[in-house]
Coordinates of C-alpha atoms and ligand atoms in Angstrom, one line a residue:
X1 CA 21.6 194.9 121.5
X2 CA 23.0 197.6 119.4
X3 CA 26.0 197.8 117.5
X4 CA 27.6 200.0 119.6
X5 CA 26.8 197.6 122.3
X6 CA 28.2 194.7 120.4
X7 CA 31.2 196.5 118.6
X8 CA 32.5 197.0 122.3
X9 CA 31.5 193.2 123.1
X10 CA 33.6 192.7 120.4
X11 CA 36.8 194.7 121.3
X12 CA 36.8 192.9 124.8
X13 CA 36.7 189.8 123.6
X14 CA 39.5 190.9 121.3
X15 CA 41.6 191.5 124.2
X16 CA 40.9 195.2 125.0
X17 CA 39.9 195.8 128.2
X18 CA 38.9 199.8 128.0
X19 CA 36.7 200.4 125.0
X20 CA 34.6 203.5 124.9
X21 CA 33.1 206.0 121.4
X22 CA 33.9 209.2 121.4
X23 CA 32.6 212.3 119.3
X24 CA 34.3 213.5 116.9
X25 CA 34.4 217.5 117.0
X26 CA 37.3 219.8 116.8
X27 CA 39.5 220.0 119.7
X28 CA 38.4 222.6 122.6
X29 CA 42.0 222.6 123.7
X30 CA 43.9 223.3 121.2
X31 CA 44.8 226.9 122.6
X32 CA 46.6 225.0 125.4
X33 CA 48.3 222.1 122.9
X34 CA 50.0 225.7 121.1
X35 CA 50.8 227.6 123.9
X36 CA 53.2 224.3 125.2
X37 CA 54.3 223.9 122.2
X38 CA 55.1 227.8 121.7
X39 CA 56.7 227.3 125.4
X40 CA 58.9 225.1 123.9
X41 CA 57.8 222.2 126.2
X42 CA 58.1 219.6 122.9
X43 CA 61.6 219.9 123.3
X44 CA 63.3 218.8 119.7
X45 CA 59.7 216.3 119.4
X46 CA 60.0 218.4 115.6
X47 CA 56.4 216.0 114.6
X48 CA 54.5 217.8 117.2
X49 CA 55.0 221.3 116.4
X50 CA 54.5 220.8 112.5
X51 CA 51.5 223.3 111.6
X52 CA 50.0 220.7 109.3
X53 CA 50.2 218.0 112.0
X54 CA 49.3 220.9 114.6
X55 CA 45.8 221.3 112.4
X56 CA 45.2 217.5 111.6
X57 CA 45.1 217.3 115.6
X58 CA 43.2 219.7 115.9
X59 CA 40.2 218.2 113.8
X60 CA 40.1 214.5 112.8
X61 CA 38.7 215.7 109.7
X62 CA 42.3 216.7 108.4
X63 CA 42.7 212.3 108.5
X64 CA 39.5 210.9 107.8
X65 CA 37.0 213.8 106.2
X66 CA 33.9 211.5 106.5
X67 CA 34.4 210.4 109.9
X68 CA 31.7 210.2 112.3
X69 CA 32.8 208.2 115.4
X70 CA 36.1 206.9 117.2
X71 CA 36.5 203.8 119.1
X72 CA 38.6 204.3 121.6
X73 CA 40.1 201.4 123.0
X74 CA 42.8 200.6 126.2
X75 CA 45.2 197.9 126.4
X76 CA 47.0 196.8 129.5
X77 CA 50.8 196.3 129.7
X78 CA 51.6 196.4 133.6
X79 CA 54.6 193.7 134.3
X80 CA 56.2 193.2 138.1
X81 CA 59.8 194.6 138.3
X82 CA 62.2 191.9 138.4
X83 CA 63.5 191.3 141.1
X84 CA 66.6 193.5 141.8
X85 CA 65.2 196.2 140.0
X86 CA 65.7 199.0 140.5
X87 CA 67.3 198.6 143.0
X88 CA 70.8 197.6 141.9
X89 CA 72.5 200.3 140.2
X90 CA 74.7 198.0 137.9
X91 CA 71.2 196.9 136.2
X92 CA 69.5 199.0 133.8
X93 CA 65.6 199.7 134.1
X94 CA 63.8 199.7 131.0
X95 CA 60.3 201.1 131.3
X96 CA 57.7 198.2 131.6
X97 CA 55.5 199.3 127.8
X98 CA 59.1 198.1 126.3
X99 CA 59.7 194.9 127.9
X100 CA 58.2 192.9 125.5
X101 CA 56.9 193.1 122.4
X102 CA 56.1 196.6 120.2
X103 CA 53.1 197.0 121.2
X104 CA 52.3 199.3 117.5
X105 CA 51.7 195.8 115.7
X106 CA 49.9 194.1 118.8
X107 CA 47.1 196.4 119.0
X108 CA 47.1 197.6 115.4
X109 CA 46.2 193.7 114.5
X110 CA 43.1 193.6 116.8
X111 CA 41.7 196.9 115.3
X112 CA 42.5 195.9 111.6
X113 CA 40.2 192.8 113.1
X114 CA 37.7 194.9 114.9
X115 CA 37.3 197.1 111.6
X116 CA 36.7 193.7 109.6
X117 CA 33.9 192.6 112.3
X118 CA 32.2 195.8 112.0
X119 CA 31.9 195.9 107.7
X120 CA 30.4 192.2 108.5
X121 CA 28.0 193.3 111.0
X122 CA 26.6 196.2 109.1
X123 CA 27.5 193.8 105.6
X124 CA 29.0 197.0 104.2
X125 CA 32.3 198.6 103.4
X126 CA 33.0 201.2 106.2
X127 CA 35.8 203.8 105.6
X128 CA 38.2 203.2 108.4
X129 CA 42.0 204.0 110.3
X130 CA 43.7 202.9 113.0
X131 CA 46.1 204.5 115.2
X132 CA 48.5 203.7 117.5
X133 CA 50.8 206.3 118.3
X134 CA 51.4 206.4 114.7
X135 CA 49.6 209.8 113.9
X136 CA 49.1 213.2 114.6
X137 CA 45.8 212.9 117.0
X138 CA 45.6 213.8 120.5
X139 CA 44.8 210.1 122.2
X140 CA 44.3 211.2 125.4
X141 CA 42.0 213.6 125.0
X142 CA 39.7 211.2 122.5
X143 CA 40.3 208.7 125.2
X144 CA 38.8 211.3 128.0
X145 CA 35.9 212.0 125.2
X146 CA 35.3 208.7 125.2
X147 CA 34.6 208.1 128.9
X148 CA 37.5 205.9 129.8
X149 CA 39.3 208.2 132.3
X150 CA 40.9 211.4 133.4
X151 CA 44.3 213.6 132.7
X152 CA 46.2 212.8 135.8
X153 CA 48.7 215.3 137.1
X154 CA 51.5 213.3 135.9
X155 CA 50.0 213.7 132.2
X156 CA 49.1 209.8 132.1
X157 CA 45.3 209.1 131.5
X158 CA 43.9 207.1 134.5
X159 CA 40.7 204.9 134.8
X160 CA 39.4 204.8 138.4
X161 CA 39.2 200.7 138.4
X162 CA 42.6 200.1 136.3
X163 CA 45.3 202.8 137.1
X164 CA 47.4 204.0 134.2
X165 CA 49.0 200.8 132.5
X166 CA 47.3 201.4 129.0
X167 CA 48.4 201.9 125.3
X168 CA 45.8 203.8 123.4
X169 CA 44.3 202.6 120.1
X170 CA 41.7 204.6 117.4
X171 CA 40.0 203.3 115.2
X172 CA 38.6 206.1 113.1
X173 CA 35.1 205.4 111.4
X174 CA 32.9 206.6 108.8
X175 CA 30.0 205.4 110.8
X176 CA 27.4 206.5 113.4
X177 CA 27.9 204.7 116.7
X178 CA 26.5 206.1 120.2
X179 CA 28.9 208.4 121.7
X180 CA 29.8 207.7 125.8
X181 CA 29.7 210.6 127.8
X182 CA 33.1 211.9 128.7
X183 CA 34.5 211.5 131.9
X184 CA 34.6 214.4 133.9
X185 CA 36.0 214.1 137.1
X186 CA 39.4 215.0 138.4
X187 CA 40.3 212.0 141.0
X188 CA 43.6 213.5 141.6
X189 CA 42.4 215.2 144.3
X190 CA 45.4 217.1 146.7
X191 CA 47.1 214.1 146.2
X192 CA 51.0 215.1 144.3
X193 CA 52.6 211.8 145.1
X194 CA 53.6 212.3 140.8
X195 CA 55.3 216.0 141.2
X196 CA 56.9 214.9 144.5
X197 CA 58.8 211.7 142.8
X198 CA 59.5 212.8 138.7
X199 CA 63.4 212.8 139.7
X200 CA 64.0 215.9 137.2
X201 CA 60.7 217.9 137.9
X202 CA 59.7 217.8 134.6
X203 CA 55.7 217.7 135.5
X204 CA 54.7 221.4 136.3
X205 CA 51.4 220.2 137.9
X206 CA 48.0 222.0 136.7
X207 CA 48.0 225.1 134.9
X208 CA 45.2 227.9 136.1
X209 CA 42.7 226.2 133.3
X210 CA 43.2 222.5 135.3
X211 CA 45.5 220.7 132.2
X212 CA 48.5 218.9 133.8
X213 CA 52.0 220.6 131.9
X214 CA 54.9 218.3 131.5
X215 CA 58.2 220.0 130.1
X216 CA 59.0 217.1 128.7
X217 CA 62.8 218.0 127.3
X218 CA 63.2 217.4 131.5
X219 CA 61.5 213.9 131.7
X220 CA 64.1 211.1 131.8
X221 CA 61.7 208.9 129.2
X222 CA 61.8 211.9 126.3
X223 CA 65.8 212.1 127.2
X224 CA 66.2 208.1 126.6
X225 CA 63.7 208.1 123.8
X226 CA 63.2 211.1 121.6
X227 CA 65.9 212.9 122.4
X228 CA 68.8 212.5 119.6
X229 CA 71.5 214.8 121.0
X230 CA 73.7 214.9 124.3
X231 CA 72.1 215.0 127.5
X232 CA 72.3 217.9 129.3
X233 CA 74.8 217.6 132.0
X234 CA 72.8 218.7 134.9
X235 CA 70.2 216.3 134.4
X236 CA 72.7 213.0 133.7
X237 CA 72.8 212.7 137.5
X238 CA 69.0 212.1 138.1
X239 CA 68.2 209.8 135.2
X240 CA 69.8 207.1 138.1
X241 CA 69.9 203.5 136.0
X242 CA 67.0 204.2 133.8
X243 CA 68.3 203.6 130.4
X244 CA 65.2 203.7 128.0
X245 CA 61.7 205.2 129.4
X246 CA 60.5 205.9 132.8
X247 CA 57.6 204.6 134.9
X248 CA 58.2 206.5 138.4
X249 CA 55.0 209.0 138.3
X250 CA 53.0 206.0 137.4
X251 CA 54.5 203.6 140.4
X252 CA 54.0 206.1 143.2
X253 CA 50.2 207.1 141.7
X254 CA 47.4 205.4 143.9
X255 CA 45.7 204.2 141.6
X256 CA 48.1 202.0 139.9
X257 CA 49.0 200.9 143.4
X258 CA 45.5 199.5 143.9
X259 CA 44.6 198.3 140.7
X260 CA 47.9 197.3 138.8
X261 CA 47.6 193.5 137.7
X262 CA 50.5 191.6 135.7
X263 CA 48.6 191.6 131.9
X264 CA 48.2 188.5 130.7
X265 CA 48.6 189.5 126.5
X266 CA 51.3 187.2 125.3
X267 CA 53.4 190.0 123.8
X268 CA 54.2 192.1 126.8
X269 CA 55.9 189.3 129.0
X270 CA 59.0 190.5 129.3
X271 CA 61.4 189.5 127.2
X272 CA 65.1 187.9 128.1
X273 CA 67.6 190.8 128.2
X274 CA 64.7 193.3 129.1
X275 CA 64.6 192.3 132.4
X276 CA 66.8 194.6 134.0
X277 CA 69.9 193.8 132.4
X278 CA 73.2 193.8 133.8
X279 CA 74.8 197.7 132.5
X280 CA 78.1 195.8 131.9
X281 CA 76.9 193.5 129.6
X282 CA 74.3 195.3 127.9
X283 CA 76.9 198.0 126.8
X284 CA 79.5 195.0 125.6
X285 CA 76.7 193.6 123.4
X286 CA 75.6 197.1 121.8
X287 CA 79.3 198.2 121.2
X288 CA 79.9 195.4 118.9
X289 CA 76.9 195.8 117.2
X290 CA 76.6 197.9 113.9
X291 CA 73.4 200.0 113.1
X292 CA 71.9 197.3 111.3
X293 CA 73.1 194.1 114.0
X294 CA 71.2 196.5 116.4
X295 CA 68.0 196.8 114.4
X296 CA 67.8 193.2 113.7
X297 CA 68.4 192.9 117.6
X298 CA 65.2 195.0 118.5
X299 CA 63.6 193.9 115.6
X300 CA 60.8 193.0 117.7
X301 CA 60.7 195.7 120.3
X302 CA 60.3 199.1 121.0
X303 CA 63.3 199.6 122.1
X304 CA 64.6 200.3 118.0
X305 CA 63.5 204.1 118.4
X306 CA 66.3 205.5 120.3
X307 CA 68.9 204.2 117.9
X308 CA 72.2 202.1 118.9
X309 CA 74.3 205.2 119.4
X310 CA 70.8 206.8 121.7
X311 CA 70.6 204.0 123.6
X312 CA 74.4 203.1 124.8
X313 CA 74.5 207.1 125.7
X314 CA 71.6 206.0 128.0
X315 CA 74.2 202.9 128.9
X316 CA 76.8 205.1 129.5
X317 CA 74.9 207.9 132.0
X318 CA 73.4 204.8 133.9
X319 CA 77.4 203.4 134.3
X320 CA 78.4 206.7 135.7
X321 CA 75.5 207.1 138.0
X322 CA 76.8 203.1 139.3
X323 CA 80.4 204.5 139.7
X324 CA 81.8 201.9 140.3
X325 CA 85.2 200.5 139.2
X326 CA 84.3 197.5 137.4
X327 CA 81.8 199.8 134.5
X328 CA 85.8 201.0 133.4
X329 CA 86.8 198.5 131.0
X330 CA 83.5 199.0 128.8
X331 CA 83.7 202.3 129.3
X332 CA 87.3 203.0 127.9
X333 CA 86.0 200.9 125.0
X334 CA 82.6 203.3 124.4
X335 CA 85.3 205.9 124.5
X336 CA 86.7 204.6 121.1
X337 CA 83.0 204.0 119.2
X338 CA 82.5 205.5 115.9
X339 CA 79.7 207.8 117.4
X340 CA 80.5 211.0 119.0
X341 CA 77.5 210.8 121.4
X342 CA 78.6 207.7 123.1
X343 CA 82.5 209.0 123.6
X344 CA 81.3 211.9 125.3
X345 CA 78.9 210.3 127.5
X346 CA 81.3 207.5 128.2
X347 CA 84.1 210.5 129.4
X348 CA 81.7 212.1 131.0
X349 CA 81.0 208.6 133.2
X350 CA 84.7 208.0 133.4
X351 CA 85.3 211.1 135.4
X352 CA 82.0 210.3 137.3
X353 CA 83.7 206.8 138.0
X354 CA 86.8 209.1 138.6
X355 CA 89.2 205.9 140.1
X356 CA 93.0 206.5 138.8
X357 CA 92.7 203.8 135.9
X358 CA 89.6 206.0 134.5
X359 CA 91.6 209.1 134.7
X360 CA 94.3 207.7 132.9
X361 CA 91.8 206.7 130.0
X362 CA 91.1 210.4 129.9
X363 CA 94.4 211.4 129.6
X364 CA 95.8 208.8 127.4
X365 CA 97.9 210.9 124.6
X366 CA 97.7 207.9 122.0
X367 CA 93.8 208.9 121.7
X368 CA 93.7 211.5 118.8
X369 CA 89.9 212.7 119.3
X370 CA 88.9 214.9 116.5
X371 CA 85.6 216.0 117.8
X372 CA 85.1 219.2 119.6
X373 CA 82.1 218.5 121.9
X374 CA 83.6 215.1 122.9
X375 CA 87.2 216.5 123.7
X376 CA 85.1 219.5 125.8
X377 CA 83.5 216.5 127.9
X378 CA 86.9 214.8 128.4
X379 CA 88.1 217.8 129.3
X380 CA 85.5 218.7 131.7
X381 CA 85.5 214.9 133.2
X382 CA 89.3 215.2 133.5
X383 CA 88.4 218.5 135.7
X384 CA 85.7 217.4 137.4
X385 CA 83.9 220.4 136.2
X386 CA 80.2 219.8 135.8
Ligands
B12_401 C1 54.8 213.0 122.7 C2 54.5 211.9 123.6 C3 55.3 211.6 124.7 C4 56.3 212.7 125.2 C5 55.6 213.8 125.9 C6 54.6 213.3 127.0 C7 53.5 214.3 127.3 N1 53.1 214.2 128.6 O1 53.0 215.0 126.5 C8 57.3 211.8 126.1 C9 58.4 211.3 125.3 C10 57.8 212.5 127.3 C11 56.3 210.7 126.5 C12 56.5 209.9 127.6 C13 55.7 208.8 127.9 N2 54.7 208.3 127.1 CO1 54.0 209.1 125.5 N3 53.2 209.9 124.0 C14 53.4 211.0 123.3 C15 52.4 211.2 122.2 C16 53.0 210.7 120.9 C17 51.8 212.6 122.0 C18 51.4 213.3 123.3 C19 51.1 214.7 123.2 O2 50.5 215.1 122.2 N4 51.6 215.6 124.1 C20 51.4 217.0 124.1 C21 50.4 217.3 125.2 C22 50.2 218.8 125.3 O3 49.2 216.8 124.8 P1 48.3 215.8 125.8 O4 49.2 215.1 126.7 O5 47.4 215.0 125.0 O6 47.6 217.0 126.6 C23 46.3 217.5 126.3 C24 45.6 217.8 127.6 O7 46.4 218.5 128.4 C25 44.4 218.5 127.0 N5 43.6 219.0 128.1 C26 43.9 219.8 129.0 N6 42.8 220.0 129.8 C27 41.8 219.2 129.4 C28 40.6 219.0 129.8 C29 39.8 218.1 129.1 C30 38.4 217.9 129.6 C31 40.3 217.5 128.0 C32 39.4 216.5 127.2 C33 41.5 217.7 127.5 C34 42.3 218.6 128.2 O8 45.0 219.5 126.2 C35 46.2 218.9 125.7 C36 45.9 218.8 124.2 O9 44.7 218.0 124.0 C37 51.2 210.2 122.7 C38 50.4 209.5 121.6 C39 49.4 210.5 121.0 N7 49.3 210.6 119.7 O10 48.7 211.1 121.8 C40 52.0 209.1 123.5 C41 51.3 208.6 124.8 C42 50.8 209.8 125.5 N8 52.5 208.1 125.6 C43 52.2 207.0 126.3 C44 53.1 206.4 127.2 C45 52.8 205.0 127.6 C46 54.2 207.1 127.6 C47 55.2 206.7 128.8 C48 54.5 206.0 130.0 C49 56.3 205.7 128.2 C50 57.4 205.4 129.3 N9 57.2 204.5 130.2 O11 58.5 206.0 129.2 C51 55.8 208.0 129.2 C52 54.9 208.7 130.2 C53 55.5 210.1 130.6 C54 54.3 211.0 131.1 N10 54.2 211.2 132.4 O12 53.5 211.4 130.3 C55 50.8 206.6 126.1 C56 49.9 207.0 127.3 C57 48.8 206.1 127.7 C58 48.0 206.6 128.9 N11 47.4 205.8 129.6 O13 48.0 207.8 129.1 C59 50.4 207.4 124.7 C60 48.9 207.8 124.6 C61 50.8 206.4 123.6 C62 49.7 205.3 123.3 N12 49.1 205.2 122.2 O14 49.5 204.5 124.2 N13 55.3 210.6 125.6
SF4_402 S1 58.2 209.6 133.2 FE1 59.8 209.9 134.8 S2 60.9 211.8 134.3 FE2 59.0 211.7 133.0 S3 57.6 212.9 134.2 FE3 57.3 210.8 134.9 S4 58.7 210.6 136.7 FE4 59.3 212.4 135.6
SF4_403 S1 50.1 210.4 141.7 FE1 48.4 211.5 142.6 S2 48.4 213.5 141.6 FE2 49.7 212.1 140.4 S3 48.4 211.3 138.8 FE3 48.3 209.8 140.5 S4 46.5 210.5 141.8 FE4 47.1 212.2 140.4

């Protein structure tokens, strides 16, 4: 057997169930990676339009100057909805890669392992990284190098016997392994299940060279995630009771319909308070909660990127899309938080809610706020403008 042959023995038996090597040349489509980001698709994602990031992605050699291979390995997250969700608007749906565990330390552990196994099998030091979504390399298209699967139009990379319910991992290697051949066909077909179902059309389907274009300052999982700022107003409305990520162009795909299996790695069960929590509740918890209280809180999880004050604006949208009386008391509290993002999403979800006790929290005269954008959304939710 080779090494290559064992190496990938290896990373299966590590827990990885997509392993392929890919080559390590510069980037052929890096004229399409600039144009989106000159398009402004990146929305305010400032990492990905940095020109010395823009160049490490475009050649591996800006991270690792020796390198000579890339593993390229796939590990499955996919967890049943619980039951109830999504149905019922008073829960919140997180997206399933965040209902347990970060998956950053998870997989980064197996290749810090994998790395180890290979220096013992050769009995050498071998210059190596890892990555996770942790640097400035384009993982899908190493991933499509490497033979596991194809861009689908909803941007996700697929592979024909498991669907789309995959992390990415590298492991970067000074070290001469046998490439796969990359995978070169398009199973998408006429099939547009993805465009049909993104509630914000924020996948553009394939541009005239065959990539699939997301605008991704319209996709509800950039807008719960990335996105620091308000939400714009239009778009409040279709994010529904998805308060961090979205998974809807990879439920209605076909191939996650035929192949998705509940994965059986310890640290993606979902977690207790993940599981579609009630909007109510969740919202109570993170008021009272500090920055640091909510840090210790998501310790653990991935939820810790969108930030307290990020993810009760999400809280807040997802109460006004419910509409319902009972989301009122939280609400008129969220209208007194320290942070400016939350009191204007929260007025903009009273006037969404729009009984007579949330109007009167809008017009209460014993609030004194003192920041413009937030008394423009009280305003406007007092109007029942836009
Ligand atoms: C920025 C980012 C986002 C942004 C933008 C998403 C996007 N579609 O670009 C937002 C916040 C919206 C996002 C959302 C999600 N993300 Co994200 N994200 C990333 C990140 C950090 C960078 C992606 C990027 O560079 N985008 C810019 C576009 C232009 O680049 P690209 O998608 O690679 O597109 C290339 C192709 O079009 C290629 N190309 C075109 N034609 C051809 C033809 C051939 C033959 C080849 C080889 C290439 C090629 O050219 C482009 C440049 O290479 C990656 C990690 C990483 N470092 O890659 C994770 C990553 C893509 N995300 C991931 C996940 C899980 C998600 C979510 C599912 C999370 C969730 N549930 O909410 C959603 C899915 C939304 C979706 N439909 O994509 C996984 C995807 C795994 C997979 N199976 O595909 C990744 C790989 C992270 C990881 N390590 O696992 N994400
Ligand atoms: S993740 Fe959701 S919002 Fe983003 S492209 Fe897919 S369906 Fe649309
Ligand atoms: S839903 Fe259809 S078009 Fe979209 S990625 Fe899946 S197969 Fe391709």
């Amino acid at each position: 057997m080779t090494l290559t042959t064992r190496l990938k023995e290896q990373a299966l038996e590590l827990g990885f169930s997509l392993v392929g090597v890919a080559s390590v040349e510069a980037s052929a489509h890096m004229d399409l990676y600039r144009e989106w980001v000159e398009d402004g698709r990146h929305g305010d994602m400032g990492y990905l339009a940095r020109e010395d990031a823009v160049a490490r992605r475009a050649d591996l050699r800006g991270t690792l100057p020796s390198i000579r291979s890339a593993v390229v390995v796939g590990h499955e997250y996919f967890q049943e909805d619980p039951s109830g969700v999504p149905a019922d608007p008073a829960r919140g749906v997180i997206a399933r890669y965040a209902r347990g565990q970060d998956y950053h330390g998870a997989i980064k552990k197996r290749l810090l392992e994998l790395h180890r196994w290979i220096e013992a099998s050769v009995a050498a030091p071998v210059e190596g990284r890892v990555y996770v979504d942790t640097g400035p390399i384009l993982e899908r298209e190493m991933a499509v190098r490497a033979g596991i699967g194809w861009f689908g139009k909803n941007t996700m990379l697929i592979h024909p016997k498991r669907g789309s319910y995959f992390f990415l991992g590298l492991l970067l290697l000074d070290l001469d392994l046998d490439a796969d051949a990359p995978f070169q066909e398009d199973h998408c077909g006429t099939c547009r299940s993805c465009l049909d179902a993104c509630p914000t059309g924020a996948l553009l389907g394939r541009d005239a060279s065959g990539a699939p274009v997301m605008d991704a300052p319209r996709c509800i999982s950039y807008l719960t995630i990335e996105h620091r700022g308000s939400i714009p107003v239009e778009l409040r409305p279709l994010m529904g009771n998805r308060v961090y990520g979205c998974d809807i162009c990879q439920e209605v795909c076909p191939w996650n319909e035929t192949f998705a299996e509940p994965a059986e790695e310890e640290a993606y069960q979902t977690r207790e308070g993940l599981d579609g929590p009630s909007l109510v509740e969740l919202a109570d918890q993170l008021l009272v909660l500090d920055e640091k209280g909510f840090r210790e809180l998501f310790r653990e999880s991935a939820i810790k990127r969108a930030k307290r004050a990020g993810l009760l604006r999400n809280v807040c949208v997802a109460l006004g899309n419910w509409g319902a009386a009972e989301a009122v008391p939280v609400l008129v509290r969220a209208l007194d938080d320290v942070e400016a993002l939350v009191r204007g999403h929260a007025a903009w979800a009273l006037g969404r809610v729009g009984t007579d006790q949330a109007r009167e929290s809008l017009l209460n005269p014993s609030r004194q706020e003192t920041d413009g954008g937030v008394r423009r959304e009280i305003a406007d939710a007092i109007s029942g403008a836009p």
